[in-house]
Backbone as ProteinMPNN parsed JSONL, in Angstrom:
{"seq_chain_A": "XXXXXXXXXXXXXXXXXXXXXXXXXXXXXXXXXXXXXXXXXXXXXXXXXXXXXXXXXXXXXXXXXXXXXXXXXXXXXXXXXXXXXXXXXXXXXXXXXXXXXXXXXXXXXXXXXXXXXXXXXXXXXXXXXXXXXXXXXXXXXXXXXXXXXXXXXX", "coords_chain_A": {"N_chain_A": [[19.812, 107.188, 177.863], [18.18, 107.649, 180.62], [19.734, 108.044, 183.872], [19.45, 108.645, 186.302], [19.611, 109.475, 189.88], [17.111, 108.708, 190.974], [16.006, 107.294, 190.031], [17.608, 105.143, 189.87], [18.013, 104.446, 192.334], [15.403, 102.997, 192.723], [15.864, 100.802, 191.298], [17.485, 99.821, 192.034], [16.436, 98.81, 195.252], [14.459, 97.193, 193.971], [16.055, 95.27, 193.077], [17.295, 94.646, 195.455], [15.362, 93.587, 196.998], [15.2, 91.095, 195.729], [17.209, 89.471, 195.795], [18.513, 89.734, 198.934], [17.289, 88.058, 200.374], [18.855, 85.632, 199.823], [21.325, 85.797, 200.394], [22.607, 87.407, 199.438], [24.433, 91.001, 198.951], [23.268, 93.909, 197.102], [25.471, 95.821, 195.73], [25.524, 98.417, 193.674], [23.581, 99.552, 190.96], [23.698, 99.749, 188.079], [22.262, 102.047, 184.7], [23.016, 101.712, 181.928], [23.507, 102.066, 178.407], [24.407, 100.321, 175.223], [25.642, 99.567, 172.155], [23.257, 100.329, 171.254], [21.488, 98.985, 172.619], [19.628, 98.424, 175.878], [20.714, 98.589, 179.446], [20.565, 97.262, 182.195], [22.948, 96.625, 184.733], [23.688, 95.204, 187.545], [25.899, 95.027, 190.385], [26.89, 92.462, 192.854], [27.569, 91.293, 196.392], [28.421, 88.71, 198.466], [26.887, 88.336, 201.321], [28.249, 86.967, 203.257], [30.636, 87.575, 203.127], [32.635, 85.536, 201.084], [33.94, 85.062, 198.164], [32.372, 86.216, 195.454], [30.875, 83.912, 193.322], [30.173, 82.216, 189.987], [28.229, 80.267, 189.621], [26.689, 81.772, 192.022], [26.206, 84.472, 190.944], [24.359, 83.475, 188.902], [22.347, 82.427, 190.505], [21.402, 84.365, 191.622], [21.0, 86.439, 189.324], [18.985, 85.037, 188.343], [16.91, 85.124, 190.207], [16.607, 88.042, 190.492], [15.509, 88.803, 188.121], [13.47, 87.849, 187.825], [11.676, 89.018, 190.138], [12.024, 91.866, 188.697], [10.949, 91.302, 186.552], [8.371, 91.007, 187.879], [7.682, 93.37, 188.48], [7.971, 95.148, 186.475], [9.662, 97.436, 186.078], [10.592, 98.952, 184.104], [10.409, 100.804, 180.946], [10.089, 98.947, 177.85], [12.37, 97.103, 176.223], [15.1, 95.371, 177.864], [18.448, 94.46, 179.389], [19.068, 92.763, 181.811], [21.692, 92.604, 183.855], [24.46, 90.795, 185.65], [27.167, 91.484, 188.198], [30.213, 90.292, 189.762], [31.545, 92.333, 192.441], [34.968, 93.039, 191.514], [37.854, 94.752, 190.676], [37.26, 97.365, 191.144], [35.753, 97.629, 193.105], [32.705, 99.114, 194.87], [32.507, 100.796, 197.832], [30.725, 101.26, 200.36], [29.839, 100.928, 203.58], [30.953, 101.277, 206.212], [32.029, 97.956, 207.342], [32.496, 97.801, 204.789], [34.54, 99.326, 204.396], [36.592, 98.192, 206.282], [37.367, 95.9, 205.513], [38.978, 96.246, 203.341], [41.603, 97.848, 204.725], [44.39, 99.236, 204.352], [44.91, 99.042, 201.716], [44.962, 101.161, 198.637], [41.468, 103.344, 198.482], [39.706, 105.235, 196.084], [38.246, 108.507, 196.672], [35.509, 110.783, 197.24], [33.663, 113.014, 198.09], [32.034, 116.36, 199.425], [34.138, 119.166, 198.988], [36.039, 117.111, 199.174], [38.516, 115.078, 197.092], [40.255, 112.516, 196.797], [42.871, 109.476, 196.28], [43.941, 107.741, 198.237], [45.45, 105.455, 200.904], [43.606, 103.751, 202.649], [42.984, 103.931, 206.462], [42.365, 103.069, 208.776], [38.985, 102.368, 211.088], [36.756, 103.223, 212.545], [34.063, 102.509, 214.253], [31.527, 104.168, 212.204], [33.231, 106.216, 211.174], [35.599, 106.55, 208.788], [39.12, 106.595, 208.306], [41.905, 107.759, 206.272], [44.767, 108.059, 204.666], [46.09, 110.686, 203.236], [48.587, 111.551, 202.18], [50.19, 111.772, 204.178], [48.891, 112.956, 206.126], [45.846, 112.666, 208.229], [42.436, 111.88, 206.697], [39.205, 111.96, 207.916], [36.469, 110.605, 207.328], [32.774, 110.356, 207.206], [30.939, 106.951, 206.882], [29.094, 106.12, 204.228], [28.657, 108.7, 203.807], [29.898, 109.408, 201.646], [31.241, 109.182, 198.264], [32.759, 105.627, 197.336], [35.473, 103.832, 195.86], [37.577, 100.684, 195.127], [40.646, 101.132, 194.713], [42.935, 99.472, 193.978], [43.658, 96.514, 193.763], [43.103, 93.695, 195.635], [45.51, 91.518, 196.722], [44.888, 89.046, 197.588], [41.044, 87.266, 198.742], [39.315, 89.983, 200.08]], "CA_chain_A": [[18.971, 106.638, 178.912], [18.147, 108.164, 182.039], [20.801, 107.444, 184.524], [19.669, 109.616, 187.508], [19.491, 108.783, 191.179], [15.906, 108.15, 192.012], [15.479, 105.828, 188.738], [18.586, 103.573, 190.19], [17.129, 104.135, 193.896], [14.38, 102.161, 192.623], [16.111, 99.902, 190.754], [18.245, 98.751, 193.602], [15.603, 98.703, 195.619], [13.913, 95.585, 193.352], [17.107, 94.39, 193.215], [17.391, 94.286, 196.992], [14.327, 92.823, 197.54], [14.779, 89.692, 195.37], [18.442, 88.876, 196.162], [19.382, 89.516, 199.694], [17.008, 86.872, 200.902], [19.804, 84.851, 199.023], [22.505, 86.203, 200.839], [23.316, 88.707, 198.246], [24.421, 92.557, 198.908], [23.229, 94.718, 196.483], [26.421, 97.061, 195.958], [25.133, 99.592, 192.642], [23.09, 99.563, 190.01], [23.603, 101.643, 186.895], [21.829, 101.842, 183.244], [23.699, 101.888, 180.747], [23.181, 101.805, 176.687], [25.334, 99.838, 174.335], [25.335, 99.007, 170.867], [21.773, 100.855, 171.04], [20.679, 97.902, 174.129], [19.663, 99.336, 177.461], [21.323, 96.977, 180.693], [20.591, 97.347, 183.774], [23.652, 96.39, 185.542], [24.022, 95.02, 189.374], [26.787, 94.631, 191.211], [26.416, 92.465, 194.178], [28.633, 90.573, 196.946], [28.009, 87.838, 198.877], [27.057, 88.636, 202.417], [29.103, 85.918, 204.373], [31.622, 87.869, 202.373], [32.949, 84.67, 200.359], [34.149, 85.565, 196.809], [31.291, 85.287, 194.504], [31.22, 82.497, 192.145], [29.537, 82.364, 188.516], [26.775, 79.941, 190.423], [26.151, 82.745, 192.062], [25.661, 85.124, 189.783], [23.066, 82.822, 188.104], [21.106, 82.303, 191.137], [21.113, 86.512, 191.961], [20.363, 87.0, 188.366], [17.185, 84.468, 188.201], [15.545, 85.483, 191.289], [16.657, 89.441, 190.21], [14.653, 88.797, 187.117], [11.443, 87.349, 188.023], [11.247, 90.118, 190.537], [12.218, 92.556, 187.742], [9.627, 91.029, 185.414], [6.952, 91.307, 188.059], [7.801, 95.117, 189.136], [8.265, 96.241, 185.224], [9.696, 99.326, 186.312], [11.698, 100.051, 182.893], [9.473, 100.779, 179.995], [10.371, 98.429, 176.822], [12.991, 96.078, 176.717], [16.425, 95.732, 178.895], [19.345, 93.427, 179.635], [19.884, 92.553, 183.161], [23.593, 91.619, 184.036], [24.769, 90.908, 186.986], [28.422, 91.355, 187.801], [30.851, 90.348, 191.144], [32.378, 93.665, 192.644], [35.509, 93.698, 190.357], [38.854, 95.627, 191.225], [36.835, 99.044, 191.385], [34.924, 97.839, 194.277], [32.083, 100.348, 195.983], [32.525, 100.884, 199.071], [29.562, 101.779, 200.872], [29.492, 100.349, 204.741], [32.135, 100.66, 207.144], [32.533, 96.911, 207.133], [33.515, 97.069, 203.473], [36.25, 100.019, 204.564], [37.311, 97.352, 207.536], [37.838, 94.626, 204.649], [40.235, 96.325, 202.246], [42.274, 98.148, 205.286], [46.175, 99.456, 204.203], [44.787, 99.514, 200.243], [43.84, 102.602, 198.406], [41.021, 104.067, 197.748], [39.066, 106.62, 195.632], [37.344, 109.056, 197.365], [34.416, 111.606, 195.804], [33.175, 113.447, 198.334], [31.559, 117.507, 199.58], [34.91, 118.987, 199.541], [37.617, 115.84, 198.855], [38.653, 114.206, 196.323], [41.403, 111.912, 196.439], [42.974, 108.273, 196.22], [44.572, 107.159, 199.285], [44.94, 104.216, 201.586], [42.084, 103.089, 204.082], [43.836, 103.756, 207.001], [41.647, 102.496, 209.679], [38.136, 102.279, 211.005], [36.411, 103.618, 214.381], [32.454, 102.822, 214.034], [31.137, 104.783, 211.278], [34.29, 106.777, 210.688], [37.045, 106.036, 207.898], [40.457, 107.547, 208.178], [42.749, 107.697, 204.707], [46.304, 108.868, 205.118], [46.638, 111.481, 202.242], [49.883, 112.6, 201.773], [50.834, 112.055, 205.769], [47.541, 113.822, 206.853], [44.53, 111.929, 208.023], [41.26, 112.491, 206.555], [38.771, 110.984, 208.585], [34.762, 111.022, 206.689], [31.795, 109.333, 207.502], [30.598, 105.961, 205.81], [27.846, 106.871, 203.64], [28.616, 110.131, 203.425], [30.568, 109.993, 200.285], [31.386, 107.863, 197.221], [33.905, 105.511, 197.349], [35.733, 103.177, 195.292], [38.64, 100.5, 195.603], [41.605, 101.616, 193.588], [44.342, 99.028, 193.508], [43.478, 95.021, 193.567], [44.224, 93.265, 196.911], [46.219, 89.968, 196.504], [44.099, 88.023, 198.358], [40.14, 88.001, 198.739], [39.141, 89.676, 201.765]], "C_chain_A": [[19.135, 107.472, 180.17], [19.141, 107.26, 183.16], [20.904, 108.006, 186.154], [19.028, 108.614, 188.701], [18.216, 107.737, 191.836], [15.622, 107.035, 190.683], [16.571, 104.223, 189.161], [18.082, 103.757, 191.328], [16.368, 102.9, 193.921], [14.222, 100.799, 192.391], [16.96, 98.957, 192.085], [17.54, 98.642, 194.352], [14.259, 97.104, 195.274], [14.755, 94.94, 193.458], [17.596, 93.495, 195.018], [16.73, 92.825, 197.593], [14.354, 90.96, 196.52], [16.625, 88.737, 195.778], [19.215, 88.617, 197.947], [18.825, 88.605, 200.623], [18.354, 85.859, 200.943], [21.392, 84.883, 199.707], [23.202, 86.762, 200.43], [23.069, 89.962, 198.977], [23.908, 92.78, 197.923], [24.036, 95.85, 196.665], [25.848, 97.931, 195.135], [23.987, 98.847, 191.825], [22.908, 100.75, 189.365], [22.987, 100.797, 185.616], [22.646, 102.304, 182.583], [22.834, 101.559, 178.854], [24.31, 101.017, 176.212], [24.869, 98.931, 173.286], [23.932, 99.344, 170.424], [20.689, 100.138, 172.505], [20.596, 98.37, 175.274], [19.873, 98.069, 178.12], [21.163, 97.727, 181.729], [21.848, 96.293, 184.408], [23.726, 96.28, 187.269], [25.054, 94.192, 189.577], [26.341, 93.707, 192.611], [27.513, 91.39, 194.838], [27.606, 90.016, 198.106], [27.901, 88.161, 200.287], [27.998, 87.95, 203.28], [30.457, 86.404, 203.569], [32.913, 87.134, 201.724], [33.032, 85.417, 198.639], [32.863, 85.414, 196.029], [31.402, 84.89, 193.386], [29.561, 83.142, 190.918], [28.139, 82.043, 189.006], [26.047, 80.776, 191.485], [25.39, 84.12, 191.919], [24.307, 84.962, 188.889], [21.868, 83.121, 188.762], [20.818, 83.785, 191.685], [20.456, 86.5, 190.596], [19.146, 86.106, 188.063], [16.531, 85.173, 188.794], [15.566, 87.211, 190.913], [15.607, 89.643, 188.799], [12.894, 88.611, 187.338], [11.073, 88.678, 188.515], [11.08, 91.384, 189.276], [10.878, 92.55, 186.754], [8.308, 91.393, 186.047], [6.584, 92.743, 188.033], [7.778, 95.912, 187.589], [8.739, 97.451, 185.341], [10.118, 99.916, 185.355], [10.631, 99.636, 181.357], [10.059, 99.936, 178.395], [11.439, 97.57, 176.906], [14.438, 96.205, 177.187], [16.727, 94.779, 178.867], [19.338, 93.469, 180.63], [20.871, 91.731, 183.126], [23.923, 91.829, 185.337], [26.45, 90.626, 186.94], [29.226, 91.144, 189.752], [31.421, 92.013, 191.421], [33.579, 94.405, 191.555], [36.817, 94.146, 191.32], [37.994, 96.374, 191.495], [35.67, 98.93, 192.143], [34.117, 98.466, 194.721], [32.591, 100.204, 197.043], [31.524, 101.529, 200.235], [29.648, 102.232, 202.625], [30.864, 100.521, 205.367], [33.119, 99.446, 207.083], [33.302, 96.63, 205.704], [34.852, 97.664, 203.634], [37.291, 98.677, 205.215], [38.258, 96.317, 206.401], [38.718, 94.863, 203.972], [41.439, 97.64, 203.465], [44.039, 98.415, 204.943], [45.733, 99.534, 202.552], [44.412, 100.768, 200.353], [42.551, 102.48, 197.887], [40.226, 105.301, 197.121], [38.355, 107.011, 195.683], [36.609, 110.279, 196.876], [33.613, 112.078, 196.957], [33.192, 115.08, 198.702], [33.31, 117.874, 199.826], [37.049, 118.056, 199.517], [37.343, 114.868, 197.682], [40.103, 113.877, 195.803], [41.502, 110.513, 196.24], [44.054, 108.053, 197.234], [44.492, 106.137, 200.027], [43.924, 104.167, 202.712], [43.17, 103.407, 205.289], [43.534, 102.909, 208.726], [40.014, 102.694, 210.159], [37.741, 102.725, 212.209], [35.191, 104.048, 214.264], [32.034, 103.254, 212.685], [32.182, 105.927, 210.661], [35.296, 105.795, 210.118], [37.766, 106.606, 207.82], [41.053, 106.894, 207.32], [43.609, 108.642, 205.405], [46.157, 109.388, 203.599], [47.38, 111.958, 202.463], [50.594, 112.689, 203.114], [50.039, 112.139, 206.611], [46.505, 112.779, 207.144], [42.892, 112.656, 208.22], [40.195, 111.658, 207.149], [36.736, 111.2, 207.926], [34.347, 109.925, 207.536], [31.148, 107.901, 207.003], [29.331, 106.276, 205.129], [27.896, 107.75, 203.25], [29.182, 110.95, 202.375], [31.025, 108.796, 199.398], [33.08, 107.691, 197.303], [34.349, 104.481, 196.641], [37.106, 102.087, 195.528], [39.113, 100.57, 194.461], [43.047, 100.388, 193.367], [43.582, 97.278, 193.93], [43.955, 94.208, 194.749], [44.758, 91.518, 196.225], [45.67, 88.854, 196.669], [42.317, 88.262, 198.414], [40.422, 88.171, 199.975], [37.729, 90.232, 201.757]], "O_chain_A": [[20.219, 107.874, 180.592], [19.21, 106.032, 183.2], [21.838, 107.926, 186.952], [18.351, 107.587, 188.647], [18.171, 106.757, 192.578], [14.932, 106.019, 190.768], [16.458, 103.016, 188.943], [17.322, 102.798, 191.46], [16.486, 101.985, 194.736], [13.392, 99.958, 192.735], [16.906, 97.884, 192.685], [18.047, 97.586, 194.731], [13.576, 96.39, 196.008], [14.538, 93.834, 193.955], [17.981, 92.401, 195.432], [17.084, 91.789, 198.155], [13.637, 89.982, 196.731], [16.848, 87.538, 195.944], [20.061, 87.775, 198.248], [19.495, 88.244, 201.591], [18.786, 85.397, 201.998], [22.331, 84.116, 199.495], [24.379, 86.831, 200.783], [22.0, 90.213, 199.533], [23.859, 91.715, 197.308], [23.721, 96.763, 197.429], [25.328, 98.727, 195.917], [23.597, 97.706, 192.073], [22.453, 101.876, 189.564], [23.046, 99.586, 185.4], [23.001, 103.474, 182.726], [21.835, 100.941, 178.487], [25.3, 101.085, 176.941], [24.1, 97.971, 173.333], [23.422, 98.813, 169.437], [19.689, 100.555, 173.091], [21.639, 98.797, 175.769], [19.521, 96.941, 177.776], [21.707, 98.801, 181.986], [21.539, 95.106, 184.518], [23.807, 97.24, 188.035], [25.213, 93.04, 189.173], [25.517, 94.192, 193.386], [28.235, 90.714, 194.105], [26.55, 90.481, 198.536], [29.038, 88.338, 200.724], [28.54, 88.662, 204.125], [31.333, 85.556, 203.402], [34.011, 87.69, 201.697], [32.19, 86.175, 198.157], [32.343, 84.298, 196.056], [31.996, 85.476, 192.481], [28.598, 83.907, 190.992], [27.168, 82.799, 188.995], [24.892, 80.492, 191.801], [24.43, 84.634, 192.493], [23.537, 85.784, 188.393], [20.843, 83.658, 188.344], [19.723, 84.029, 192.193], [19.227, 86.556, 190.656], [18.251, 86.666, 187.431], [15.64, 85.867, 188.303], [14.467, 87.747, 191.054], [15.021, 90.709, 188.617], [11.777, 89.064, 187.09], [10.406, 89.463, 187.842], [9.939, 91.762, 189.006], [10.116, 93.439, 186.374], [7.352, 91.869, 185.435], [5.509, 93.226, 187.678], [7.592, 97.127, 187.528], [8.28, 98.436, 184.764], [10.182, 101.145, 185.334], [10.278, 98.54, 180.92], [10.6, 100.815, 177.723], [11.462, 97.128, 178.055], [15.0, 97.248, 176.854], [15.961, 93.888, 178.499], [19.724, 94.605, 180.905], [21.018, 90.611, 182.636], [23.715, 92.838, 186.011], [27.021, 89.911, 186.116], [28.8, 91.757, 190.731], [31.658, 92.752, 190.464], [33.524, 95.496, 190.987], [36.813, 93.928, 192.532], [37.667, 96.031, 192.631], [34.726, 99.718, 192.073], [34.763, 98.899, 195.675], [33.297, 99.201, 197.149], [31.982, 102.433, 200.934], [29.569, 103.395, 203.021], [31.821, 99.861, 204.961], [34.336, 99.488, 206.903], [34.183, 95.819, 205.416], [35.928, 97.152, 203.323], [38.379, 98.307, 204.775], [39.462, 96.068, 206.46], [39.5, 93.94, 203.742], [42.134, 98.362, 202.75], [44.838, 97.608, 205.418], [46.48, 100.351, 202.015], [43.893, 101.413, 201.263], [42.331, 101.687, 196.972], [40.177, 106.343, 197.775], [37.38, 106.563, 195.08], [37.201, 110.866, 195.97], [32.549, 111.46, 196.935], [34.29, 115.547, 198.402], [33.926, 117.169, 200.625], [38.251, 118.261, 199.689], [36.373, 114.159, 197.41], [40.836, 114.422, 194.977], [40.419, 109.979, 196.003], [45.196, 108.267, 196.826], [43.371, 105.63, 199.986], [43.87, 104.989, 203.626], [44.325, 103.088, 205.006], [44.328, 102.379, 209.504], [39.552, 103.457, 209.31], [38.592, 102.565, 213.083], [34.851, 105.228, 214.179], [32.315, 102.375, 211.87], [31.838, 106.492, 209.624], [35.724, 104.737, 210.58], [37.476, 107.592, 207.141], [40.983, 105.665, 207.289], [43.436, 109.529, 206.24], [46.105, 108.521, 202.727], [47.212, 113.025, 203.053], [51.486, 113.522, 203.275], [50.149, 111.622, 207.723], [46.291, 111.972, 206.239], [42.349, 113.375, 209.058], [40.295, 110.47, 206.842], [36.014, 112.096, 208.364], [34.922, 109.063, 208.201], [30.378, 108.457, 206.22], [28.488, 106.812, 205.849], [27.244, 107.978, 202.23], [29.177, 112.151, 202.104], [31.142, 107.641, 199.806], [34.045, 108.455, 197.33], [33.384, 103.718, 196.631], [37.926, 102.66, 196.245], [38.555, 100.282, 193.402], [43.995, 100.615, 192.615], [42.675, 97.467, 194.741], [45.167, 94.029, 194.873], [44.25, 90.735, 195.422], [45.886, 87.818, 196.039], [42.01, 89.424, 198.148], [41.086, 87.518, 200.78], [37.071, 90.259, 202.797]]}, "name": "protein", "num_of_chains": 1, "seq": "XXXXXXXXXXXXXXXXXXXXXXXXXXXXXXXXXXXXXXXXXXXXXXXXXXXXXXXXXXXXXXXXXXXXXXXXXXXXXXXXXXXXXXXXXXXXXXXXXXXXXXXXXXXXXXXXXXXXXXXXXXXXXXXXXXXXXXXXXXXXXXXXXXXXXXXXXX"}
C-alpha cells in the first residue's frame, strides 16, 4: 500500500475535520496492510489533554467514519482503527514537548538523530540534553517520538 506523505496529508486532514470538533487531536495517521487488510490507523489525544478513554475512541471513530465514508478517499475497502497515543507518543507541538518534560525522547531530524531527555521549552524551541550538550530544534521541524513511559498521565 502506498504509505507516502501527501496520501496521509489527506488522510489526516478528513480525520481532522470530523474529530476535533469533538475535542480530539489528530496526532498521525498511517496505512498499513495486514493479513492482506488495508487500515487506516489514527492516533488521536484528547485536547483538554485528559487520558483518552475507550468511550472515546468510539465516539472519534464514528464521527471519523461517516466523514471517511462521505470523502471516499481510499479506493476499495479499509479498516479504520483508532488508537490513544500509546508509550511511543508523537510529539508534534511544543505543548506536547512541555507535557512529557525530564523524559526521553526520540529525535529524527536534518542532521540529528538521537534519544534524549526533553530538557525544557522556550516558545517554539525544544532543548534535549544529549550526552551533557544541549540540542535545542524547532517544534515541527523534526520527527519526534516519546521513548520511555511516564508514570503518571500528563
Amino acid at each position: 500500500m502506498n504509505n507516502n506523505q501527501a496520501d496521509n496529508s489527506r488522510l489526516q486532514d478528513i480525520a481532522r475535520t470530523a474529530v476535533e470538533p469533538l475535542g480530539f487531536e489528530v496526532l498521525e495517521v498511517q496505512q498499513q496492510v495486514a493479513g492482506g487488510e488495508r487500515i487506516v490507523l489514527v492516533r488521536i489525544d484528547r485536547l483538554d489533554e485528559q487520558p483518552v478513554t475507550m468511550a472515546d475512541l468510539t465516539t472519534a471513530s464514528r464521527a471519523a467514519d461517516a466523514e471517511f465514508d462521505r470523502v471516499d478517499p481510499i479506493p476499495g475497502e479499509y479498516r479504520l482503527e483508532f488508537e490513544s497515543p500509546g508509550s511511543k507518543r508523537p510529539l508534534l507541538r511544543a505543548r506536547h514537548f512541555e507535557r512529557m518534560v525530564g523524559l526521553k525522547a526520540r529525535v529524527r531530524a536534518d542532521g540529528h538523530a538521537f534519544t534524549a531527555p526533553i530538557k525544557g521549552i522556550d516558545g517554539e524551541q525544544v532543548t534535549f540534553d544529549v550526552n551533557g550538550e544541549d540540542v535545542t530544534l524547532d517544534a515541527g521541524s523534526f520527527q519526534a517520538n516519546l521513548a520511555e513511559f511516564p508514570d503518571r498521565h500528563r
